[in-house]
Coordinates of C-alpha atoms and ligand atoms in Angstrom, one line a residue:
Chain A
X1 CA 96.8 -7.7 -4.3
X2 CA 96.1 -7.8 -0.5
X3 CA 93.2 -10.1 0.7
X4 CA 90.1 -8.5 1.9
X5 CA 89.3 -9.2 5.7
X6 CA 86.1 -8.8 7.8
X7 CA 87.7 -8.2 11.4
X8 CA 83.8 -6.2 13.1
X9 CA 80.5 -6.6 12.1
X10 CA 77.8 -5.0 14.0
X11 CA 73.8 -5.0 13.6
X12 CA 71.3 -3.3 15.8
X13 CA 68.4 -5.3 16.9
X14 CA 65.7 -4.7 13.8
X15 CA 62.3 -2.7 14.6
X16 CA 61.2 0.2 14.3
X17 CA 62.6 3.1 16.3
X18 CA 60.2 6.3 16.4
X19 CA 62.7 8.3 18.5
X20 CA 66.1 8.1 16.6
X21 CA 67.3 9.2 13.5
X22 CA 68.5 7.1 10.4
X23 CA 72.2 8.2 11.0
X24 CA 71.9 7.9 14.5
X25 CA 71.1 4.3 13.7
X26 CA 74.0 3.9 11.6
X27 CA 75.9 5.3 14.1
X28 CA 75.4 2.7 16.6
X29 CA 76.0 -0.1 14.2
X30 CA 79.6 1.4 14.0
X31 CA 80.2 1.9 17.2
X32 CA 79.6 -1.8 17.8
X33 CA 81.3 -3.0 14.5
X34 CA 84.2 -1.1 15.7
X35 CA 84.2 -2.2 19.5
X36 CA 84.0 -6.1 18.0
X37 CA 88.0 -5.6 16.8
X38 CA 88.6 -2.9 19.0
X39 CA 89.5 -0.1 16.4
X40 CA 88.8 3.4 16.6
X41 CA 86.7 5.3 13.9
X42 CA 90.3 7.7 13.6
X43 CA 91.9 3.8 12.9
X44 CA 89.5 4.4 9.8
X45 CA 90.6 5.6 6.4
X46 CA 87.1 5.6 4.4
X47 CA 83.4 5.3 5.0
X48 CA 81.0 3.6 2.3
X49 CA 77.5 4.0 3.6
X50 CA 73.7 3.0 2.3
X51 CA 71.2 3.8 2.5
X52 CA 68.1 3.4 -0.2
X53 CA 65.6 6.9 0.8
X54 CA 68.6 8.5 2.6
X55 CA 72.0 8.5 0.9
X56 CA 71.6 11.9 -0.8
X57 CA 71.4 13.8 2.4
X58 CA 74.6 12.5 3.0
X59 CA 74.2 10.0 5.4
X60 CA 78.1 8.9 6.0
X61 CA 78.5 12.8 7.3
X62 CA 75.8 13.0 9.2
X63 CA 77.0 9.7 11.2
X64 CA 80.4 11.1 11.2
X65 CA 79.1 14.2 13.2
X66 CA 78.2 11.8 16.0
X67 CA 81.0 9.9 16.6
X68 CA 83.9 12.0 15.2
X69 CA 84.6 13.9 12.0
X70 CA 88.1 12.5 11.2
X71 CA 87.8 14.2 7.5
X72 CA 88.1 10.9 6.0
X73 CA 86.7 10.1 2.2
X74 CA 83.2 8.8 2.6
X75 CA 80.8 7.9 -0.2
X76 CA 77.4 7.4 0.0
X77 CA 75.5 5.3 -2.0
X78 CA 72.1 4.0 -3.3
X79 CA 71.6 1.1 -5.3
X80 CA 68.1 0.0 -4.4
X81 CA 67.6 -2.9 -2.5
X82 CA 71.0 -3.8 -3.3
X83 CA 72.9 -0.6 -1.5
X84 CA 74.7 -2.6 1.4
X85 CA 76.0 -4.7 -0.9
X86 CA 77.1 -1.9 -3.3
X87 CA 78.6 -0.3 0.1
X88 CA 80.3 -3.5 1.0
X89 CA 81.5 -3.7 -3.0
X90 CA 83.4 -0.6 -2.8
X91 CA 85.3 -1.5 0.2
X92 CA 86.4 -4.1 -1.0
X93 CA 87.3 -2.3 -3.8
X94 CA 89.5 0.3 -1.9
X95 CA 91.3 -2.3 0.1
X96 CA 92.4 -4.6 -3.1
X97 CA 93.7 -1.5 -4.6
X98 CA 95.7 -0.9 -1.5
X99 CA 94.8 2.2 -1.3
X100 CA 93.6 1.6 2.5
X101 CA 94.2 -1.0 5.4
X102 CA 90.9 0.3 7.1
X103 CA 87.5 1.0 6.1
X104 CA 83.9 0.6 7.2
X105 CA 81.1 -0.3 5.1
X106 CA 77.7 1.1 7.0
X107 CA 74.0 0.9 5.8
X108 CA 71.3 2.4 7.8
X109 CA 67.5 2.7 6.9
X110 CA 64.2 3.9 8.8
X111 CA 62.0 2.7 6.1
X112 CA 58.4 4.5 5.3
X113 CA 55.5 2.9 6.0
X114 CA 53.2 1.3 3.7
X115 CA 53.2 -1.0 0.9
X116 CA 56.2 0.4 -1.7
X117 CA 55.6 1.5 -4.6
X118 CA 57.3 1.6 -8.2
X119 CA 58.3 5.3 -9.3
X120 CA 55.7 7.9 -10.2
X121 CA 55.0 8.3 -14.1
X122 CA 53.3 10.6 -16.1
X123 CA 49.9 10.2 -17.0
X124 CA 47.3 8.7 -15.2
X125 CA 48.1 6.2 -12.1
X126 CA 49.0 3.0 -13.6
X127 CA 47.4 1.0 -10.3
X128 CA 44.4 -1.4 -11.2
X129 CA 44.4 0.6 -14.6
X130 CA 47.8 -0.9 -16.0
X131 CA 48.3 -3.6 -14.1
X132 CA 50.1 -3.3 -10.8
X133 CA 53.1 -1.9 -9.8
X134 CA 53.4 -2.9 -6.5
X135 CA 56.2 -4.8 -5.0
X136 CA 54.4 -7.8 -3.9
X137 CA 52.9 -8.1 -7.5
X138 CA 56.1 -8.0 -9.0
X139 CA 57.0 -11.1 -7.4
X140 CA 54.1 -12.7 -7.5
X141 CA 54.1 -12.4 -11.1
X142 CA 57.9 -13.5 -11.3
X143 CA 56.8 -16.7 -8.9
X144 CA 53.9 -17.3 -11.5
X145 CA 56.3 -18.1 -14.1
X146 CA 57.9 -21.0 -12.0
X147 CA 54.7 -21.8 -11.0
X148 CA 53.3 -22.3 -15.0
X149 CA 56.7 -23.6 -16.1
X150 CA 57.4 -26.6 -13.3
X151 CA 54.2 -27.0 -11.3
X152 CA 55.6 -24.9 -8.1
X153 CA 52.1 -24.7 -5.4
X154 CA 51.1 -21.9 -3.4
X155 CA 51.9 -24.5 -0.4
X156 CA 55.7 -24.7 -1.0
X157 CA 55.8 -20.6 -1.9
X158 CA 54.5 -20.6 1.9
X159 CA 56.5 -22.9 2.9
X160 CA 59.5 -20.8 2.8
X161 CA 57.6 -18.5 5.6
X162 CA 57.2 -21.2 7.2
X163 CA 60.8 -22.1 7.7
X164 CA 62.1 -18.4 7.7
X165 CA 59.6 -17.5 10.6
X166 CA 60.8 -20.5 12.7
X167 CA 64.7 -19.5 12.5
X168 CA 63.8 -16.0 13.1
X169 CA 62.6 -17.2 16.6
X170 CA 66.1 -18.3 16.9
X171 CA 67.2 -14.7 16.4
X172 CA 67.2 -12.2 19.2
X173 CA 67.9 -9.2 16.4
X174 CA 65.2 -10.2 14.2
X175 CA 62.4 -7.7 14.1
X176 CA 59.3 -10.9 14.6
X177 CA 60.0 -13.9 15.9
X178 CA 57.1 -16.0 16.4
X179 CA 56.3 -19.5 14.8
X180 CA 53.7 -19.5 11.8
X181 CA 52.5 -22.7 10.6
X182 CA 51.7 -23.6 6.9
X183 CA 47.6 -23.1 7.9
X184 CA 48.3 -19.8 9.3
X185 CA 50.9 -18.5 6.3
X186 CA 48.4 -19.7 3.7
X187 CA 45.4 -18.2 5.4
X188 CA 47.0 -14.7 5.9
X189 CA 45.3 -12.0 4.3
X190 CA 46.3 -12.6 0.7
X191 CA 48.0 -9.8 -1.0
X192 CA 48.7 -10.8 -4.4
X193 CA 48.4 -14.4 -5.5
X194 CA 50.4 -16.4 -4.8
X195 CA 51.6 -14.3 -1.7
X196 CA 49.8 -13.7 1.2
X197 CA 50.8 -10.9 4.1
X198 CA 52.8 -13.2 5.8
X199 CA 55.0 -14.3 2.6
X200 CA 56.0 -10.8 1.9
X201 CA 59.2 -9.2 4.2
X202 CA 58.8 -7.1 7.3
X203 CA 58.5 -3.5 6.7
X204 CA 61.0 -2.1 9.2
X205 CA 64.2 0.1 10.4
X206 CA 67.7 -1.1 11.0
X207 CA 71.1 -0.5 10.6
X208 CA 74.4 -2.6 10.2
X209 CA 78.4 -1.9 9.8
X210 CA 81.4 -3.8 8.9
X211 CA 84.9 -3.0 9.3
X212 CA 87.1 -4.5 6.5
X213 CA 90.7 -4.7 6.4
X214 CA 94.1 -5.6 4.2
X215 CA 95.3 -8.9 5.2
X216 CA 98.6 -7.2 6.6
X217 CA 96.1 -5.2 9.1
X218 CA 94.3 -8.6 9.8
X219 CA 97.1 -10.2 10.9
X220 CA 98.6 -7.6 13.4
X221 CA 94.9 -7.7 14.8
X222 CA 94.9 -11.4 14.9
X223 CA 92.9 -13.9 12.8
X224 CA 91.1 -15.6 15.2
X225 CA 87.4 -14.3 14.7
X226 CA 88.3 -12.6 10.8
X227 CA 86.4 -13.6 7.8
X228 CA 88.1 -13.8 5.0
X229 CA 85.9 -12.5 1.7
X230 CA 86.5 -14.7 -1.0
X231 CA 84.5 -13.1 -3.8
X232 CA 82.7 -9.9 -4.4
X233 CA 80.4 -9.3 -7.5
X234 CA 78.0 -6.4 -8.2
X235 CA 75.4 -6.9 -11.7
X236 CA 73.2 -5.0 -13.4
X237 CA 70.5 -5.6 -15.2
X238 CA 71.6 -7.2 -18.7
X239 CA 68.6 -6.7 -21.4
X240 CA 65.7 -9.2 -21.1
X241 CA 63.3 -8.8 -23.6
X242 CA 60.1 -8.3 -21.1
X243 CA 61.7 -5.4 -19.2
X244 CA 60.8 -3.4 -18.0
X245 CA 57.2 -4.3 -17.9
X246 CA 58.5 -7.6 -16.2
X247 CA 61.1 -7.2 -13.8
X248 CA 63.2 -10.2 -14.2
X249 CA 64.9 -10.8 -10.6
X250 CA 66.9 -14.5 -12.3
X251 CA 69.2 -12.9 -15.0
X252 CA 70.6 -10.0 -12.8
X253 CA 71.8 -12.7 -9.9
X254 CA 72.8 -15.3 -12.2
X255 CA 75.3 -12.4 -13.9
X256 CA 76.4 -11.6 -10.1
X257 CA 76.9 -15.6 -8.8
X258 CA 78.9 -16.7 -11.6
X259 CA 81.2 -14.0 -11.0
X260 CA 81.2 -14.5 -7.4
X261 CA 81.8 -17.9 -7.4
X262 CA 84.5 -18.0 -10.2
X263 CA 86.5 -15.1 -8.2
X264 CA 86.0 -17.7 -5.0
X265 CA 87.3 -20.5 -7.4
X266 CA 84.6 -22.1 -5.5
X267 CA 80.8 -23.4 -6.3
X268 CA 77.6 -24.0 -4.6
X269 CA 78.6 -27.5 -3.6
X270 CA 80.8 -25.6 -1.2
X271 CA 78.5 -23.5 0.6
X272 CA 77.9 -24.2 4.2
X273 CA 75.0 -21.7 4.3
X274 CA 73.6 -19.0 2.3
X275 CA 71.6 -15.8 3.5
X276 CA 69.8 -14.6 0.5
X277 CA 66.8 -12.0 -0.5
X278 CA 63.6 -13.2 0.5
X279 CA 61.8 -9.9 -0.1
X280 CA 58.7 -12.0 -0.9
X281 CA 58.5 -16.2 -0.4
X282 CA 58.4 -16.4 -4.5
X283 CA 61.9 -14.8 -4.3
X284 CA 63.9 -17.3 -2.2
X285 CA 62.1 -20.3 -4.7
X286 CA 63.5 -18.3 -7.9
X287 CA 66.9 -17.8 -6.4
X288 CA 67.5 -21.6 -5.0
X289 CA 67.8 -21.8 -8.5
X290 CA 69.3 -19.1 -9.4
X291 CA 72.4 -19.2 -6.7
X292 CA 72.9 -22.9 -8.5
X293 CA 71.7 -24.7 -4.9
X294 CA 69.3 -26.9 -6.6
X295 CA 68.8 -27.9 -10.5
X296 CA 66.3 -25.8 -12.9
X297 CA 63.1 -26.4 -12.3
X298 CA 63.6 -28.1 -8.7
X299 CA 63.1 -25.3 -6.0
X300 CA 59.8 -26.5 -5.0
X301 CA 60.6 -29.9 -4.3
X302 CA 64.0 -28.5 -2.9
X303 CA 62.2 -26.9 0.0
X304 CA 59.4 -29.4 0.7
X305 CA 63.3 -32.0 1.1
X306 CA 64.2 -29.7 4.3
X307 CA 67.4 -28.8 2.2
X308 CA 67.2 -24.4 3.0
X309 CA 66.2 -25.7 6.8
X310 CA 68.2 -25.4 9.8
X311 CA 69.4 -29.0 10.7
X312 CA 69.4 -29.6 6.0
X313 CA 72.4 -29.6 3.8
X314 CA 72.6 -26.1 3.1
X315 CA 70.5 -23.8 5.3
X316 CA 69.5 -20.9 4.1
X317 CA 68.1 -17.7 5.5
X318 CA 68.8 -19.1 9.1
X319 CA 69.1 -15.2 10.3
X320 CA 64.9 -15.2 9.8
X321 CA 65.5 -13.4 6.2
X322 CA 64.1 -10.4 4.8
X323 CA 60.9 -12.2 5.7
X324 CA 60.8 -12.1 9.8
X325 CA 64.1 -10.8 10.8
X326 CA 63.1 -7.5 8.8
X327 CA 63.5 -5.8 5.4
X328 CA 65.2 -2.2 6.2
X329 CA 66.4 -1.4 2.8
X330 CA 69.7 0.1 2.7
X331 CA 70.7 -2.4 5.4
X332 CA 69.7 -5.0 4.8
X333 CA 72.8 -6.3 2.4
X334 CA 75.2 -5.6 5.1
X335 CA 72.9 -7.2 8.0
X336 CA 73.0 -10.6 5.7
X337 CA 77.1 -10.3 6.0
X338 CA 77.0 -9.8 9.7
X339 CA 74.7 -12.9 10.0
X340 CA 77.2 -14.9 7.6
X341 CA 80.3 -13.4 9.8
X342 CA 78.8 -14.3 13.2
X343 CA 78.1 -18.1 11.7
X344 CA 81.7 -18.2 10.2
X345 CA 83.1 -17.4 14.2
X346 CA 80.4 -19.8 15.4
X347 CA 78.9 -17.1 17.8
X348 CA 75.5 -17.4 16.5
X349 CA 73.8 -18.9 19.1
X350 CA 70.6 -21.3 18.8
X351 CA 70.4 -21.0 14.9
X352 CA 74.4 -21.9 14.6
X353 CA 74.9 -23.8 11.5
X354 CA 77.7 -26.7 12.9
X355 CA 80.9 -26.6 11.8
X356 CA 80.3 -23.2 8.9
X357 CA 83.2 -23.1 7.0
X358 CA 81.8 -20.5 4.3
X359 CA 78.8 -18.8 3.7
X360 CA 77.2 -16.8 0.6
X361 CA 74.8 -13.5 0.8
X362 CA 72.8 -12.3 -2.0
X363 CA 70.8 -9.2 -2.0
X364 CA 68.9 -7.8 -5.4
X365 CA 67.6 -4.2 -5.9
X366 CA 64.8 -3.4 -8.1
X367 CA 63.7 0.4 -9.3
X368 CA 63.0 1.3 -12.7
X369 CA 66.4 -1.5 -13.4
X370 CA 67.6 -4.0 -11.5
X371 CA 70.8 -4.8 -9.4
X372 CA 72.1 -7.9 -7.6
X373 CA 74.8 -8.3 -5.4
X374 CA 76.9 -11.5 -4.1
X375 CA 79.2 -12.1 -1.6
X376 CA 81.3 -15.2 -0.6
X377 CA 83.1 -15.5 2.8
X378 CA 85.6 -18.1 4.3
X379 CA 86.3 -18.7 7.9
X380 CA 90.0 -17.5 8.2
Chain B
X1 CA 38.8 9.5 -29.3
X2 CA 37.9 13.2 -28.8
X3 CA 35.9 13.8 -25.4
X4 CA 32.9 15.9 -25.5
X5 CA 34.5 18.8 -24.4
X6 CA 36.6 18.6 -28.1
X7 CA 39.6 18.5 -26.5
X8 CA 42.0 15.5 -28.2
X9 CA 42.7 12.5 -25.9
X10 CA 45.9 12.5 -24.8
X11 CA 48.1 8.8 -24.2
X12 CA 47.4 7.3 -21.1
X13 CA 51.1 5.1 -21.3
X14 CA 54.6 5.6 -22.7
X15 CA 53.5 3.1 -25.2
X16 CA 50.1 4.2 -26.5
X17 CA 50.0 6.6 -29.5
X18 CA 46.6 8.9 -30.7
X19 CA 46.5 9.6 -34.2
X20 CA 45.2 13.1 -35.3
X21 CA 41.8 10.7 -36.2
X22 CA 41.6 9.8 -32.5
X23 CA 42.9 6.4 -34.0
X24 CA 45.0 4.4 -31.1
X25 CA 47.7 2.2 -31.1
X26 CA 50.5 0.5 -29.6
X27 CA 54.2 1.6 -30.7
X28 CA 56.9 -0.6 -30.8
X29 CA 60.6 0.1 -31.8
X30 CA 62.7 -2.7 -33.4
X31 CA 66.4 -2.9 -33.5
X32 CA 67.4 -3.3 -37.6
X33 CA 70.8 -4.5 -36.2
X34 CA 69.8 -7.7 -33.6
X35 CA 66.0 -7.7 -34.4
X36 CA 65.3 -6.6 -30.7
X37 CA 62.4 -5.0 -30.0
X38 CA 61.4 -2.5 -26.9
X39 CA 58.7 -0.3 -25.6
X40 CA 60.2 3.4 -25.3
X41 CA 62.2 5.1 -28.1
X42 CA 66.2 4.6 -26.7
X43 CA 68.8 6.3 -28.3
X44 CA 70.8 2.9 -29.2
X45 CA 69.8 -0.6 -29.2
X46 CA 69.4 -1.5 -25.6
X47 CA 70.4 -5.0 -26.5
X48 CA 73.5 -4.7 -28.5
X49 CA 73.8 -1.3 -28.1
X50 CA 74.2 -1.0 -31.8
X51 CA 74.4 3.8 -32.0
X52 CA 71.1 3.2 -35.0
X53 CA 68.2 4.3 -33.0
X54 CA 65.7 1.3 -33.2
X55 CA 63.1 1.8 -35.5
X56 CA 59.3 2.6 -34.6
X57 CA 56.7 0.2 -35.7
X58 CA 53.1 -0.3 -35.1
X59 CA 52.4 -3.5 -32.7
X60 CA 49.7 -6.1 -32.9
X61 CA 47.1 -6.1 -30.7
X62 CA 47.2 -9.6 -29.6
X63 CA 49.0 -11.9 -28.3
X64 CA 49.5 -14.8 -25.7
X65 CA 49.4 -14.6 -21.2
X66 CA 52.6 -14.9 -19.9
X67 CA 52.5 -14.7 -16.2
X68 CA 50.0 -12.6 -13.4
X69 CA 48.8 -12.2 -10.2
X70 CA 45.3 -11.7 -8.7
X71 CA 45.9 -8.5 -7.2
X72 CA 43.9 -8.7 -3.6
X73 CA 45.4 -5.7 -1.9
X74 CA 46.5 -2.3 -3.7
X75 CA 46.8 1.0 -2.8
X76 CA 44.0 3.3 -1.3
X77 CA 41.5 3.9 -4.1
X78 CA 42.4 1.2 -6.2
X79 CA 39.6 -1.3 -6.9
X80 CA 40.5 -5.0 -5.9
X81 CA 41.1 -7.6 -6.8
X82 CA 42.1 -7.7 -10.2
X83 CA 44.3 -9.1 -12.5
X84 CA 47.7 -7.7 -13.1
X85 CA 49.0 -9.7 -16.4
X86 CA 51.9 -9.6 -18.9
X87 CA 51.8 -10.6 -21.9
X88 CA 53.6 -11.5 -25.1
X89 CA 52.3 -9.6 -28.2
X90 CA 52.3 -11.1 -31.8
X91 CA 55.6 -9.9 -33.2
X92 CA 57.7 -9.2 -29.9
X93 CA 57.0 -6.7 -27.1
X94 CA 55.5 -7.3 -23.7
X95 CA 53.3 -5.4 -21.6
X96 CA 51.6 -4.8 -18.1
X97 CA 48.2 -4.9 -17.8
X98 CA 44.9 -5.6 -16.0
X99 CA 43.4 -8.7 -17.9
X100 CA 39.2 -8.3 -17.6
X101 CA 36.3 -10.8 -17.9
X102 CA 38.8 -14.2 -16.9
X103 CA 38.0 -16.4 -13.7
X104 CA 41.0 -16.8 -11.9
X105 CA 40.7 -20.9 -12.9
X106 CA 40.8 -20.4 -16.7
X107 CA 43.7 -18.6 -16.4
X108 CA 46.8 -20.0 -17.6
X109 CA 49.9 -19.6 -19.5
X110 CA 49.6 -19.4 -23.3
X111 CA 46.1 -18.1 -23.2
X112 CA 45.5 -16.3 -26.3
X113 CA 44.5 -12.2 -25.6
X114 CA 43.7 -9.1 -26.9
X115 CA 44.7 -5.3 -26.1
X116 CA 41.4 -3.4 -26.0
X117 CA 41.9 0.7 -25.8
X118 CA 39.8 2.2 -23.0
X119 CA 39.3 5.5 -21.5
X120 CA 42.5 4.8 -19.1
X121 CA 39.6 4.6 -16.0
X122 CA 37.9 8.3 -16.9
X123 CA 41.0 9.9 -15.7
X124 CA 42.0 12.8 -17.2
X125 CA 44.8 15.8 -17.1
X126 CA 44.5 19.1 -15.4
X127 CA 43.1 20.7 -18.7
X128 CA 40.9 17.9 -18.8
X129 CA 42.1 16.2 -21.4
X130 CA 40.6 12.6 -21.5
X131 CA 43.1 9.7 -21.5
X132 CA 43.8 6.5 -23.4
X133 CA 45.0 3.1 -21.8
X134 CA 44.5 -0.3 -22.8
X135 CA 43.6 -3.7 -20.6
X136 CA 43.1 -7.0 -22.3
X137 CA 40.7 -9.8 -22.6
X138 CA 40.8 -13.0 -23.7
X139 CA 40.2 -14.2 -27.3
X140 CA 42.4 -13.7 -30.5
X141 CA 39.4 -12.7 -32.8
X142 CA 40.6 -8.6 -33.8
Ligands
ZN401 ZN1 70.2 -4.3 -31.4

């Protein structure tokens, strides 16, 4: 079976923008994905696009109709917070089958506004009556468990903000990009303990693309700037006793990392850097863990070493995260591989991570299940 | 739990059941395979995925806190703050729901509570039907 390559990667500044449409969005995230190995959308033999509120109206189509219906297979999918990565699954998919030497893997988003909500049910509204279902809840129930089992404080929670805000300021593309001290994080309006506003991700729009390709493709184009993608997994929810009341965010990713890393034939020890979903500050604590970066129990003392920091032994979230480089949902998987793939080349600037070798992105959905997806990529 | 307009009260949750009395309580459904237990009625064991249907039974009403958050901003309407708890029951199953009457420094994990059935906030359906929910409170005294 052929290798999977990464040969373009493109991601559109994240914000919100009023006066363009969601496929218009993804649009432009192709056309630079493409123009960064200089293929054509006709050089393209199938189109996997996300999107979380928009893949039923067809959004691969749509984005096809402004920049050139080639009549190519395109699927569209929706996998919660975890469609990217499902988009970026399936082509990879379709090229280790050898079925294609080309194909793009888009995910584009205008997200609504507002706090989001868990799905309607019958009966009256569940809100303040049955506990809550809101997002941030969720997770700050899941961080509560740490918290009661191993002593985590609301002070390391913040301090991933902390650290997440200060690399976004190294990112041109990240939707805010302005320090925010410990003092400031922990005095934000507080949302649902333990997270305050500024510990829960940016509410915004975005799109991002990558163009994946058979090794044989890869090396007519040339390998200098290709990423190689080492290992590919895509989990669902295995029972947990608590669910659904209790959305379990830990068992779902572990499921998805093993695989990852066994198909890599590699381990955490061998990460240079890791991009992974910080929807809330609780999040990133639970997954250090979970992504095997730091033993059981240790995630708070983890981040209080510097370890996740630029400048530590194993940076993570250096693109600003989901926290302050922004959170547009059907994206966002796909923006954490362009942020691995421009470390791998060494083209990222002010936050470059010296000498990345390989990089790991982790994205997890959650809707009335769960989904979690993991990707591992090598410098070629 | 009849309102006064006679009209039966209807569950306010997938997991609440009215007897024909007005009588509430909790349903449960246990696997007779793997000894899992779940909320909703599934048409195999979600858990080994055994094809016998697990099998309803009636859950205690207490049990021990979990995890929670204090709830400080919801959505518009929604009184605040308040807090949003799971618990364990006595006997397996877990379940969502706003814990009364604790300051936020007593709580802790382990604390023993109790379901109480309320009037699911005076809400009722469009034929005005009055609903029954549940929150909890602490103490393990039925
Ligand atoms: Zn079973």
């Amino acid at each position: 079976m052929s290798d999977a390559y990464i040969v373009g990667a493109g991601m559109i500044p994240f914000g919100r923008y009023p006066d363009r449409t969601y496929f218009q969005l993804a649009a432009d995230a192709t056309l630079m994905a493409l123009d960064d190995c200089g293929l054509s959308i006709k050089d393209v033999g199938a189109v996997y696009a996300s999107s979380t509120f928009n893949a039923a109206s067809m959004l691969g189509q749509k984005m096809m109709q402004q920049i050139g219906q080639t009549g190519v297979q395109i699927v569209n999918v929706s996998n919660a917070c975890a469609s990217g990565a499902t988009a970026v699954r399936e082509a990879y998919v379709a090229i280790k089958s050898g079925l294609y030497d080309v194909v793009l893997a888009v995910g584009a988003e205008k997200n609504p506004r507002g706090m989001l909500a868990g799905s309607p049910v019958d009966g009256p509204p569940p809100e303040g009556l049955f506990g809550s279902v809101s997002m941030p809840a969720l997770f700050a129930e899941a961080g509560m468990v740490h918290a009661n089992a191993y002593g985590t404080t609301l002070a390391q929670f913040a301090q991933v903000a902390v650290k997440n805000h200060h690399h976004a300021t190294m990112n041109p593309k990240a939707a805010y990009r302005k320090e925010t001290p410990l003092e400031e994080v922990m005095a934000s309006e507080m949302i649902a303990y333990p997270l305050t506003k500024l510990m829960c991700s940016a509410n915004v729009d975005g799109a991002a693309a990558l163009i994946m390709v058979s090794e044989k493709k890869a090396r007519e184009l040339g390998l200098g700037r290709a990423v190689r993608l080492r290992g590919s997994a895509l989990t669902s929810d295995p029972f947990e006793p608590r669910n659904p009341d209790m959305l379990d965010p830990n068992s779902v990713t572990r499921l998805a990392v093993a695989q990852a890393y066994e198909m890599a034939g590699m381990g955490p020890e061998d990460l240079d850097l890791v991009e992974l979903h910080d929807c809330f500050a609780t999040a990133e604590i639970l997954h250090y863990e979970n992504l095997g970066l730091c033993g059981e129990g240790e995630a708070g003392r983890f981040i209080d070493s510097g370890a996740t920091a630029l400048g530590g032994s194993i940076p993570v979230n250096v693109s600003g995260g989901l926290l302050s480089k922004g959170h547009p949902i059907g994206a966002t998987g796909v923006a954490n591989m362009v942020e691995i793939i421009d470390q791998l080349r060494g083209e990222a600037g002010a936050r470059q991570v010296a000498g990345a070798r390989i990089g790991l992105t982790h994205v997890l959905g959650f809707g009335v299940g769960a989904a979690a997806g993991v990707h591992i990529f090598e410098k070629a | 739990m009849a309102s006064n307009s006679g009209l039966m009260a209807k569950a306010g949750n997938k997991s609440v059941r009215v007897g024909a009395d007005g009588t509430a309580w909790i349903e449960g459904y246990r696997c007779e395979d793997c000894g899992a237990v779940m909320a909703v009625p599934t048409m195999a064991c979600r858990a080994c995925a055994s094809r016998v249907p697990p099998a309803p039974y009636r859950s205690a009403q207490t049990g021990k806190l979990y995890t929670w958050s204090i709830v400080h901003r919801s959505y518009p309407g929604v009184a605040v703050p308040f807090v949003s708890a799971i618990v364990d029951l006595d006997g397996g199953l877990s379940f969502k729901g706003t814990l009364k009457g604790v300051a936020p420094e007593a709580l802790k994990a382990g604390l023993p509570v109790r379901l109480v059935f309320d009037d699911a906030g005076g809400t009722s359906d469009a034929d005005g039907s009055p609903y029954v929910g549940f929150h909890f409170v602490a103490g393990d005294a039925q």
